[in-house]
Amino acid sequence: QSALTQPRSVSGSPGQSVTISCTGTSSDVGGYNYVSWYQHHPAKAPKLMIYDVTKRPSGVPDRFSGSKSGNTASLTISGLQAEDEADYYCCSYAGSYTWVFGGGTKLTVL
Amino acid sequence: QVQLQESGPGLVKPSQTLSLTCTVSGGSISSDTYHWNWIRQPAGEGLEWIGRIYSSGSTNYHPSLKSRITISLDTSKNQFSLRLNSVTAADTAVYYCARRYSGTNWFDPWGPGTLVTVSS
């Protein structure tokens, strides 16, 4: 069970859009529509942003959207704001009641 | 609103046992609606799901930790606990507890996390 692959960092200016990729295998990302995304500000609890690939919990701005193609899931943040600067982690169900996370992506708002 | 809070020693010696507790407030740990999870993040690395427990007491663990880990419930205190045996420096991490709804595959909410350092 290997960690999902995410870019180490991405950046964008306020108002722009950025996309964070999350690559797994047919045993996790590609095998289930159970990808979730978490926003993590330092020293705070991670926050659920997207679940089941495309769904947004109540209270999460519609600037955040998710998608998946094959073994790669993506999180897109449009209309970047300063408060979006954080680490983002993807997570996928990996079968047999286990879950696997990505290595995390640091988003910098320039 | 449910809140989770991790607690336990911040320093553990190599080869000893790491023990952490997650206290749940605002909801019952005995509910069959939820599963209770431990997730960790070594310094400079990504998150790693390490195990879960259901209200029935059934558990599932990360394959690489299965031989060293035990997760248990204490319904009288509305807490669940993690024990990790024979720790090494590789177990140094921030440990989080998190809730998962039955039948779903996402974690919400999470506790703020607690740093455990394995060092002599």
Coordinates of N, CA and C in Angstrom, one line a residue:
Chain A
Q1 N 0.9 -1.2 0.0 CA 0.0 0.0 0.0 C 0.9 1.2 0.0
S2 N 1.1 1.9 -1.2 CA 1.9 3.0 -1.3 C 1.1 4.3 -1.2
A3 N 1.8 5.4 -0.8 CA 1.1 6.7 -0.7 C 0.7 7.2 -2.1
L4 N -0.3 7.9 -2.2 CA -0.7 8.5 -3.4 C 0.3 9.6 -3.8
T5 N 0.5 9.9 -5.1 CA 1.5 10.8 -5.5 C 0.9 12.2 -5.8
Q6 N 1.3 13.2 -5.1 CA 0.9 14.6 -5.3 C 2.2 15.4 -5.6
P7 N 2.0 16.5 -6.3 CA 3.1 17.5 -6.5 C 3.5 18.1 -5.1
R8 N 4.7 18.3 -4.9 CA 5.2 18.9 -3.6 C 4.6 20.3 -3.4
S9 N 4.5 21.0 -4.5 CA 4.0 22.4 -4.3 C 3.4 22.9 -5.6
V10 N 2.5 23.8 -5.4 CA 1.8 24.6 -6.5 C 1.7 26.0 -6.0
S11 N 1.5 26.9 -7.0 CA 1.4 28.3 -6.6 C 0.5 29.0 -7.6
G12 N -0.1 30.1 -7.2 CA -0.9 30.9 -8.0 C -1.2 32.3 -7.4
S13 N -1.5 33.2 -8.3 CA -1.8 34.6 -7.8 C -3.3 34.7 -7.4
P14 N -3.6 35.6 -6.5 CA -5.0 35.8 -6.2 C -5.9 36.0 -7.4
G15 N -7.0 35.3 -7.4 CA -8.0 35.3 -8.5 C -7.7 34.2 -9.5
Q16 N -6.5 33.7 -9.5 CA -6.2 32.6 -10.5 C -6.8 31.3 -10.1
S17 N -6.6 30.3 -10.9 CA -7.0 28.9 -10.6 C -5.8 28.0 -10.5
V18 N -5.8 27.0 -9.6 CA -4.8 26.0 -9.6 C -5.4 24.7 -9.5
T19 N -4.7 23.7 -10.0 CA -5.1 22.3 -9.9 C -4.0 21.4 -9.3
I20 N -4.5 20.6 -8.3 CA -3.6 19.7 -7.6 C -3.9 18.3 -8.0
S21 N -3.0 17.5 -8.5 CA -3.2 16.2 -8.9 C -2.9 15.2 -7.8
C22 N -3.5 14.0 -8.0 CA -3.3 12.9 -7.0 C -3.4 11.6 -7.7
T23 N -2.2 11.0 -7.9 CA -2.1 9.8 -8.7 C -2.0 8.5 -7.8
G24 N -2.8 7.6 -8.1 CA -2.7 6.3 -7.4 C -2.7 5.1 -8.4
T25 N -3.4 4.1 -8.1 CA -3.4 2.9 -8.9 C -4.9 2.4 -9.1
S26 N -5.0 1.4 -9.8 CA -6.3 0.8 -10.0 C -6.9 0.1 -8.7
S27 N -6.0 0.0 -7.7 CA -6.4 -0.6 -6.4 C -6.9 0.5 -5.4
D28 N -6.7 1.7 -5.8 CA -7.2 2.8 -4.9 C -8.0 3.8 -5.7
V29 N -7.3 4.9 -6.1 CA -8.0 6.0 -6.8 C -8.8 5.4 -8.0
G30 N -8.2 4.6 -8.8 CA -8.9 4.1 -10.0 C -10.0 3.1 -9.8
G31 N -9.9 2.5 -8.6 CA -10.9 1.4 -8.4 C -12.1 1.8 -7.7
Y32 N -12.2 3.0 -7.1 CA -13.3 3.4 -6.3 C -13.5 4.9 -6.5
N33 N -14.8 5.4 -6.4 CA -15.1 6.8 -6.5 C -15.2 7.3 -5.0
Y34 N -14.1 7.1 -4.3 CA -14.0 7.4 -2.9 C -12.8 8.3 -2.6
V35 N -12.6 9.3 -3.4 CA -11.4 10.2 -3.1 C -11.9 11.4 -2.3
S36 N -11.2 11.8 -1.3 CA -11.5 13.0 -0.5 C -10.3 13.9 -0.5
W37 N -10.5 15.1 -0.2 CA -9.4 16.1 -0.1 C -9.5 16.9 1.2
Y38 N -8.4 17.2 1.8 CA -8.3 17.9 3.1 C -7.4 19.1 3.0
Q39 N -7.8 20.2 3.6 CA -7.0 21.4 3.7 C -6.4 21.4 5.1
H40 N -5.1 21.7 5.2 CA -4.4 21.6 6.5 C -3.6 22.9 6.7
H41 N -4.1 23.7 7.6 CA -3.2 24.9 8.0 C -2.4 24.4 9.2
P42 N -1.2 24.9 9.3 CA -0.2 24.5 10.3 C -0.9 24.6 11.7
A43 N -0.6 23.5 12.5 CA -1.1 23.4 13.9 C -2.6 23.4 14.0
K44 N -3.3 23.2 13.0 CA -4.8 23.1 13.1 C -5.2 21.7 12.6
A45 N -6.5 21.4 12.9 CA -7.0 20.1 12.4 C -7.3 20.1 10.9
P46 N -6.9 19.1 10.2 CA -7.2 19.0 8.8 C -8.7 19.2 8.6
K47 N -9.1 19.8 7.5 CA -10.5 20.1 7.2 C -10.9 19.4 5.9
L48 N -12.0 18.7 5.9 CA -12.6 18.1 4.7 C -13.1 19.1 3.7
M49 N -12.6 19.0 2.5 CA -13.0 20.0 1.4 C -13.8 19.3 0.3
I50 N -13.5 18.1 0.0 CA -14.2 17.3 -1.1 C -14.3 15.9 -0.6
Y51 N -15.4 15.2 -0.9 CA -15.5 13.8 -0.7 C -16.2 13.1 -1.9
D52 N -16.0 11.8 -1.9 CA -16.6 11.1 -3.1 C -16.3 11.7 -4.4
V53 N -15.0 12.1 -4.6 CA -14.4 12.7 -5.8 C -14.9 14.1 -6.1
T54 N -16.2 14.4 -6.0 CA -16.7 15.7 -6.5 C -17.6 16.4 -5.5
K55 N -17.9 15.8 -4.4 CA -18.9 16.4 -3.5 C -18.3 17.4 -2.5
R56 N -19.0 18.5 -2.3 CA -18.5 19.5 -1.3 C -19.3 19.5 -0.1
P57 N -18.7 19.4 1.1 CA -19.5 19.5 2.4 C -20.1 20.9 2.5
S58 N -21.1 20.9 3.3 CA -21.8 22.2 3.6 C -20.7 23.2 4.2
G59 N -20.7 24.4 3.6 CA -19.8 25.4 4.2 C -18.5 25.6 3.4
V60 N -18.2 24.6 2.5 CA -17.0 24.7 1.7 C -17.4 25.5 0.4
P61 N -16.6 26.6 0.1 CA -16.9 27.4 -1.0 C -16.9 26.6 -2.3
D62 N -17.8 27.1 -3.3 CA -17.9 26.4 -4.5 C -16.7 26.7 -5.4
R63 N -15.7 27.4 -4.9 CA -14.4 27.6 -5.6 C -13.6 26.3 -5.6
F64 N -14.0 25.4 -4.7 CA -13.3 24.2 -4.6 C -14.1 23.1 -5.4
S65 N -13.4 22.4 -6.3 CA -14.0 21.3 -7.0 C -13.1 20.2 -7.2
G66 N -13.7 19.0 -7.4 CA -12.9 17.8 -7.5 C -13.3 17.0 -8.8
S67 N -12.4 16.2 -9.3 CA -12.7 15.4 -10.5 C -11.7 14.2 -10.4
K68 N -12.0 13.3 -11.3 CA -11.1 12.1 -11.4 C -11.1 11.5 -12.9
S69 N -10.0 11.1 -13.3 CA -9.9 10.4 -14.6 C -8.9 9.3 -14.4
G70 N -9.4 8.1 -14.6 CA -8.5 6.9 -14.4 C -8.0 6.8 -13.0
N71 N -6.7 6.7 -12.9 CA -6.0 6.6 -11.6 C -5.6 7.9 -11.0
T72 N -6.0 9.0 -11.6 CA -5.6 10.3 -11.1 C -6.9 11.2 -10.8
A73 N -6.8 11.7 -9.5 CA -7.9 12.6 -9.1 C -7.3 14.0 -9.0
S74 N -8.1 15.0 -9.1 CA -7.7 16.4 -9.1 C -8.5 17.3 -8.2
L75 N -7.9 18.2 -7.6 CA -8.6 19.3 -6.8 C -8.3 20.6 -7.5
T76 N -9.3 21.3 -7.9 CA -9.2 22.6 -8.5 C -9.7 23.7 -7.6
I77 N -8.9 24.7 -7.4 CA -9.3 25.9 -6.6 C -9.3 27.1 -7.6
S78 N -10.5 27.6 -7.7 CA -10.6 28.8 -8.6 C -10.7 30.1 -7.8
G79 N -10.5 31.2 -8.4 CA -10.6 32.5 -7.7 C -9.7 32.5 -6.4
L80 N -8.5 32.1 -6.5 CA -7.6 31.9 -5.3 C -7.7 33.1 -4.4
Q81 N -7.7 32.8 -3.1 CA -7.7 33.8 -2.0 C -6.5 33.5 -1.1
A82 N -6.1 34.5 -0.4 CA -4.9 34.4 0.5 C -5.1 33.3 1.5
E83 N -6.4 33.1 2.0 CA -6.6 32.1 3.0 C -6.6 30.7 2.5
D84 N -6.5 30.5 1.2 CA -6.4 29.2 0.6 C -5.0 28.6 0.8
E85 N -4.1 29.5 1.1 CA -2.7 29.0 1.3 C -2.6 28.0 2.4
A86 N -2.2 26.8 2.1 CA -2.3 25.7 3.1 C -1.7 24.4 2.4
D87 N -1.6 23.4 3.2 CA -1.2 22.1 2.6 C -2.5 21.3 2.2
Y88 N -2.5 20.6 1.1 CA -3.7 19.9 0.7 C -3.3 18.4 0.5
Y89 N -4.2 17.5 1.0 CA -3.9 16.1 1.0 C -5.1 15.4 0.3
C90 N -4.8 14.4 -0.5 CA -5.9 13.6 -1.1 C -5.9 12.3 -0.3
C91 N -7.0 11.6 -0.4 CA -7.2 10.3 0.3 C -8.1 9.4 -0.5
S92 N -7.8 8.2 -0.6 CA -8.6 7.2 -1.3 C -8.8 6.0 -0.5
Y93 N -10.0 5.4 -0.6 CA -10.3 4.1 -0.1 C -9.4 3.1 -0.9
A94 N -8.8 2.1 -0.2 CA -7.9 1.2 -0.9 C -8.3 -0.2 -0.7
G95 N -9.6 -0.4 -0.4 CA -10.1 -1.8 -0.2 C -9.8 -2.4 1.2
S96 N -10.6 -3.4 1.5 CA -10.4 -4.1 2.8 C -10.3 -3.2 4.0
Y97 N -11.2 -2.2 4.0 CA -11.3 -1.3 5.1 C -10.0 -0.6 5.4
T98 N -9.3 -0.2 4.4 CA -8.1 0.6 4.6 C -8.1 1.8 3.7
W99 N -7.4 2.9 4.0 CA -7.4 4.1 3.3 C -5.9 4.5 3.1
V100 N -5.7 5.2 2.0 CA -4.3 5.7 1.7 C -4.4 7.2 1.4
F101 N -3.4 7.9 1.9 CA -3.3 9.4 1.7 C -2.2 9.7 0.7
G102 N -2.2 10.9 0.2 CA -1.2 11.4 -0.6 C -0.1 12.1 0.3
G103 N 1.0 12.4 -0.4 CA 2.1 13.0 0.4 C 1.9 14.5 0.7
G104 N 0.9 15.1 0.1 CA 0.6 16.5 0.4 C 1.2 17.4 -0.6
T105 N 0.5 18.5 -0.8 CA 0.9 19.6 -1.7 C 0.8 20.9 -1.0
K106 N 1.9 21.7 -1.0 CA 1.8 23.0 -0.4 C 1.4 24.0 -1.4
L107 N 0.3 24.7 -1.2 CA -0.2 25.7 -2.0 C 0.2 27.1 -1.5
T108 N 0.9 27.8 -2.4 CA 1.3 29.2 -2.1 C 0.5 30.1 -2.9
V109 N 0.0 31.1 -2.2 CA -0.8 32.2 -3.0 C 0.2 33.4 -3.0
L110 N 0.6 33.7 -4.3 CA 1.7 34.7 -4.5 C 1.2 36.1 -4.2
Chain B
Q1 N -22.1 19.9 18.3 CA -21.1 19.6 17.3 C -20.0 18.7 17.9
V2 N -19.7 17.6 17.2 CA -18.7 16.7 17.7 C -17.3 17.3 17.7
Q3 N -16.5 17.1 18.8 CA -15.1 17.6 18.8 C -14.3 16.4 19.3
L4 N -13.1 16.3 18.8 CA -12.1 15.3 19.1 C -10.9 15.9 19.7
Q5 N -10.3 15.3 20.7 CA -9.0 15.8 21.3 C -8.1 14.7 21.7
E6 N -6.9 14.7 21.1 CA -5.9 13.7 21.4 C -5.1 14.1 22.7
S7 N -4.7 13.1 23.4 CA -3.9 13.3 24.6 C -2.9 12.1 24.8
G8 N -1.8 12.4 25.5 CA -0.9 11.4 25.8 C 0.5 11.9 25.9
P9 N 1.5 11.1 26.3 CA 2.9 11.5 26.4 C 3.5 12.0 25.1
G10 N 4.2 13.1 25.2 CA 4.9 13.6 24.0 C 6.2 13.0 23.7
L11 N 6.7 12.2 24.6 CA 8.0 11.6 24.4 C 8.0 10.1 24.8
V12 N 8.4 9.3 24.0 CA 8.5 7.8 24.2 C 9.8 7.3 23.9
K13 N 10.4 6.4 24.7 CA 11.7 5.8 24.4 C 11.6 4.7 23.4
P14 N 12.6 4.6 22.6 CA 12.7 3.5 21.6 C 12.4 2.1 22.3
S15 N 11.7 1.3 21.6 CA 11.3 -0.1 22.0 C 10.2 -0.1 23.0
Q16 N 9.7 1.1 23.5 CA 8.6 1.1 24.4 C 7.3 1.2 23.7
T17 N 6.2 1.4 24.4 CA 4.9 1.5 23.9 C 4.3 2.9 23.9
L18 N 3.9 3.3 22.7 CA 3.2 4.6 22.5 C 1.7 4.4 22.9
S19 N 1.2 5.3 23.8 CA -0.2 5.2 24.1 C -0.8 6.6 24.0
L20 N -1.9 6.7 23.2 CA -2.6 7.9 23.1 C -4.1 7.7 23.2
T21 N -4.8 8.7 23.7 CA -6.3 8.7 23.9 C -6.9 9.8 23.1
C22 N -8.1 9.5 22.5 CA -8.9 10.5 21.8 C -10.2 10.6 22.6
T23 N -10.4 11.8 23.1 CA -11.7 12.1 23.9 C -12.7 12.7 22.9
V24 N -13.9 12.2 22.9 CA -14.9 12.6 22.0 C -16.0 13.4 22.8
S25 N -16.2 14.6 22.4 CA -17.3 15.4 23.1 C -18.3 15.8 22.1
G26 N -19.6 15.9 22.5 CA -20.7 16.4 21.7 C -21.3 15.2 20.9
G27 N -21.0 14.0 21.2 CA -21.6 12.8 20.6 C -21.1 11.6 21.3
S28 N -21.9 10.5 21.1 CA -21.5 9.2 21.8 C -20.6 8.4 20.9
I29 N -19.6 7.9 21.5 CA -18.7 7.0 20.8 C -19.3 5.6 20.6
S30 N -20.4 5.3 21.3 CA -21.1 4.0 21.2 C -22.0 4.0 20.0
S31 N -22.3 5.1 19.4 CA -23.2 5.1 18.3 C -22.7 4.2 17.1
D32 N -23.6 3.5 16.5 CA -23.2 2.6 15.5 C -23.2 3.3 14.1
T33 N -23.3 4.6 14.2 CA -23.2 5.5 13.0 C -21.8 5.8 12.6
Y34 N -20.9 5.6 13.5 CA -19.5 6.1 13.3 C -18.4 5.1 13.5
H35 N -17.3 5.3 12.8 CA -16.1 4.6 13.0 C -15.0 5.6 13.5
W36 N -14.1 5.2 14.3 CA -13.2 6.1 15.0 C -11.8 5.7 14.5
N37 N -11.0 6.7 14.0 CA -9.8 6.4 13.3 C -8.6 7.1 13.9
W38 N -7.4 6.5 13.7 CA -6.1 7.2 14.0 C -5.4 7.4 12.7
I39 N -4.8 8.5 12.5 CA -4.0 8.9 11.3 C -2.8 9.7 11.8
R40 N -1.7 9.5 11.2 CA -0.5 10.1 11.7 C 0.3 10.8 10.5
Q41 N 1.2 11.8 10.9 CA 2.0 12.5 9.9 C 3.4 12.7 10.4
P42 N 4.3 11.8 9.9 CA 5.7 12.0 10.3 C 6.2 13.4 9.8
A43 N 7.2 14.0 10.5 CA 7.7 15.3 10.1 C 8.1 15.3 8.6
G44 N 7.6 16.3 7.9 CA 8.0 16.4 6.5 C 7.4 15.4 5.6
E45 N 6.5 14.6 6.0 CA 5.9 13.6 5.2 C 4.4 13.8 5.1
G46 N 3.7 12.9 4.4 CA 2.3 13.0 4.2 C 1.6 12.3 5.3
L47 N 0.2 12.3 5.2 CA -0.6 11.6 6.2 C -0.6 10.1 6.0
E48 N -0.8 9.3 7.0 CA -0.9 7.9 6.9 C -2.0 7.4 7.8
W49 N -3.0 6.8 7.2 CA -4.1 6.1 8.0 C -3.5 4.9 8.7
I50 N -3.7 4.8 10.0 CA -3.1 3.7 10.7 C -4.1 2.7 11.3
G51 N -5.4 3.1 11.5 CA -6.3 2.1 12.0 C -7.6 2.7 12.4
R52 N -8.6 1.8 12.6 CA -10.0 2.3 13.0 C -10.6 1.3 13.9
I53 N -11.6 1.7 14.6 CA -12.4 0.9 15.5 C -13.9 1.3 15.3
Y54 N -14.8 0.3 15.3 CA -16.2 0.5 15.3 C -16.8 0.3 16.7
S55 N -18.0 0.8 16.8 CA -18.6 0.7 18.2 C -18.8 -0.8 18.7
S56 N -18.8 -1.7 17.7 CA -18.9 -3.1 18.1 C -17.5 -3.6 18.7
G57 N -16.5 -2.8 18.5 CA -15.1 -3.3 18.8 C -14.3 -3.8 17.7
S58 N -14.9 -4.0 16.5 CA -14.2 -4.5 15.4 C -13.1 -3.5 14.9
T59 N -12.0 -4.0 14.5 CA -10.9 -3.1 14.1 C -10.3 -3.5 12.7
N60 N -9.7 -2.5 12.1 CA -8.9 -2.7 10.9 C -7.6 -1.9 11.1
Y61 N -6.5 -2.4 10.6 CA -5.2 -1.7 10.8 C -4.4 -1.6 9.5
H62 N -3.6 -0.6 9.4 CA -2.7 -0.5 8.3 C -1.8 -1.8 8.2
P63 N -1.7 -2.4 7.0 CA -1.0 -3.7 6.9 C 0.4 -3.6 7.5
S64 N 1.1 -2.5 7.4 CA 2.5 -2.4 7.9 C 2.6 -2.3 9.4
L65 N 1.5 -2.0 10.1 CA 1.5 -1.8 11.5 C 0.8 -2.9 12.3
K66 N 0.2 -3.8 11.5 CA -0.8 -4.7 12.1 C -0.2 -5.5 13.3
S67 N 1.1 -5.8 13.2 CA 1.7 -6.6 14.3 C 2.0 -5.8 15.6
R68 N 1.9 -4.5 15.5 CA 2.3 -3.7 16.6 C 1.2 -2.8 17.2
I69 N 0.0 -2.8 16.6 CA -1.0 -1.8 16.9 C -2.2 -2.4 17.6
T70 N -2.8 -1.7 18.5 CA -4.1 -2.0 19.1 C -4.9 -0.8 19.3
I71 N -6.1 -0.8 18.8 CA -7.0 0.3 19.0 C -8.2 -0.2 19.8
S72 N -8.6 0.5 20.9 CA -9.7 0.1 21.8 C -10.6 1.2 22.1
L73 N -11.8 0.8 22.6 CA -12.8 1.8 23.0 C -13.0 1.8 24.5
D74 N -13.3 2.9 25.1 CA -13.7 3.0 26.5 C -15.0 3.8 26.5
T75 N -16.1 3.1 26.4 CA -17.4 3.8 26.3 C -17.8 4.6 27.5
S76 N -17.3 4.1 28.7 CA -17.6 4.8 29.9 C -17.0 6.2 30.0
K77 N -15.9 6.4 29.2 CA -15.2 7.7 29.2 C -15.4 8.4 27.9
N78 N -16.2 7.8 27.0 CA -16.4 8.3 25.6 C -15.0 8.6 24.9
Q79 N -14.1 7.6 25.0 CA -12.8 7.7 24.5 C -12.4 6.5 23.7
F80 N -11.5 6.7 22.8 CA -10.8 5.5 22.1 C -9.3 5.7 22.2
S81 N -8.6 4.6 22.1 CA -7.2 4.7 22.4 C -6.4 4.0 21.3
L82 N -5.1 4.4 21.3 CA -4.1 3.8 20.4 C -2.9 3.3 21.2
R83 N -2.5 2.1 21.0 CA -1.3 1.5 21.5 C -0.4 1.0 20.4
L84 N 0.8 1.5 20.4 CA 1.8 1.1 19.3 C 3.0 0.6 20.0
N85 N 3.3 -0.7 19.9 CA 4.4 -1.4 20.6 C 5.7 -1.2 19.8
S86 N 6.8 -1.4 20.6 CA 8.1 -1.5 20.0 C 8.4 -0.4 19.0
V87 N 8.2 0.8 19.5 CA 8.4 2.0 18.7 C 9.8 2.3 18.3
T88 N 10.0 2.9 17.2 CA 11.4 3.4 16.8 C 11.2 4.9 16.3
A89 N 12.3 5.5 15.9 CA 12.3 6.9 15.5 C 11.3 7.1 14.4
A90 N 11.1 6.1 13.6 CA 10.2 6.2 12.4 C 8.8 6.4 12.8
D91 N 8.5 6.1 14.1 CA 7.1 6.3 14.6 C 6.9 7.8 15.1
T92 N 7.9 8.6 15.1 CA 7.8 10.0 15.5 C 6.9 10.7 14.5
A93 N 5.8 11.3 15.0 CA 4.8 11.9 14.1 C 3.8 12.7 14.9
V94 N 3.0 13.5 14.2 CA 1.8 14.1 14.8 C 0.7 13.0 14.6
Y95 N 0.1 12.7 15.7 CA -1.0 11.7 15.6 C -2.3 12.4 15.7
Y96 N -3.2 12.1 14.8 CA -4.6 12.7 14.8 C -5.6 11.6 15.0
C97 N -6.7 11.9 15.7 CA -7.9 11.0 15.7 C -9.0 11.7 14.8
A98 N -9.8 10.9 14.2 CA -10.8 11.4 13.3 C -12.0 10.5 13.2
R99 N -13.1 11.0 12.9 CA -14.4 10.2 12.8 C -14.7 10.0 11.3
R100 N -15.3 8.8 11.1 CA -15.8 8.5 9.8 C -17.2 7.9 9.9
Y101 N -18.2 8.4 9.1 CA -19.5 7.9 9.1 C -19.5 6.5 8.5
S102 N -20.3 5.6 9.1 CA -20.5 4.3 8.5 C -20.9 4.4 7.1
G103 N -20.3 3.6 6.2 CA -20.7 3.6 4.8 C -20.1 4.7 4.0
T104 N -19.3 5.5 4.6 CA -18.6 6.6 3.8 C -17.1 6.4 3.8
N105 N -16.4 7.2 3.1 CA -15.0 7.0 3.0 C -14.2 8.4 3.1
W106 N -14.7 9.2 4.0 CA -14.1 10.4 4.3 C -14.1 10.7 5.8
F107 N -13.1 11.5 6.3 CA -12.9 11.7 7.7 C -13.3 13.1 8.1
D108 N -14.2 13.2 9.1 CA -14.6 14.5 9.5 C -15.5 14.4 10.8
P109 N -15.1 15.1 11.9 CA -14.0 16.0 12.0 C -12.7 15.3 12.4
W110 N -11.7 16.1 12.6 CA -10.4 15.6 13.1 C -10.1 16.3 14.4
G111 N -9.2 15.7 15.2 CA -8.7 16.4 16.3 C -7.5 17.3 15.9
P112 N -7.0 18.2 16.7 CA -6.0 19.1 16.3 C -4.6 18.4 16.2
G113 N -4.5 17.2 16.7 CA -3.3 16.4 16.6 C -2.4 16.6 17.8
T114 N -1.5 15.6 18.1 CA -0.5 15.6 19.2 C 0.8 15.0 18.7
L115 N 1.9 15.7 19.0 CA 3.2 15.3 18.5 C 3.7 14.3 19.5
V116 N 4.2 13.2 19.0 CA 4.9 12.1 19.7 C 6.2 12.0 19.2
T117 N 7.2 12.1 20.0 CA 8.6 12.0 19.6 C 9.2 10.7 20.2
V118 N 9.8 9.9 19.4 CA 10.4 8.7 19.9 C 11.9 8.9 20.0
S119 N 12.4 9.0 21.2 CA 13.8 9.3 21.4 C 14.3 8.9 22.8
S120 N 15.5 8.5 23.0 CA 16.0 8.1 24.3 C 16.5 9.4 25.0

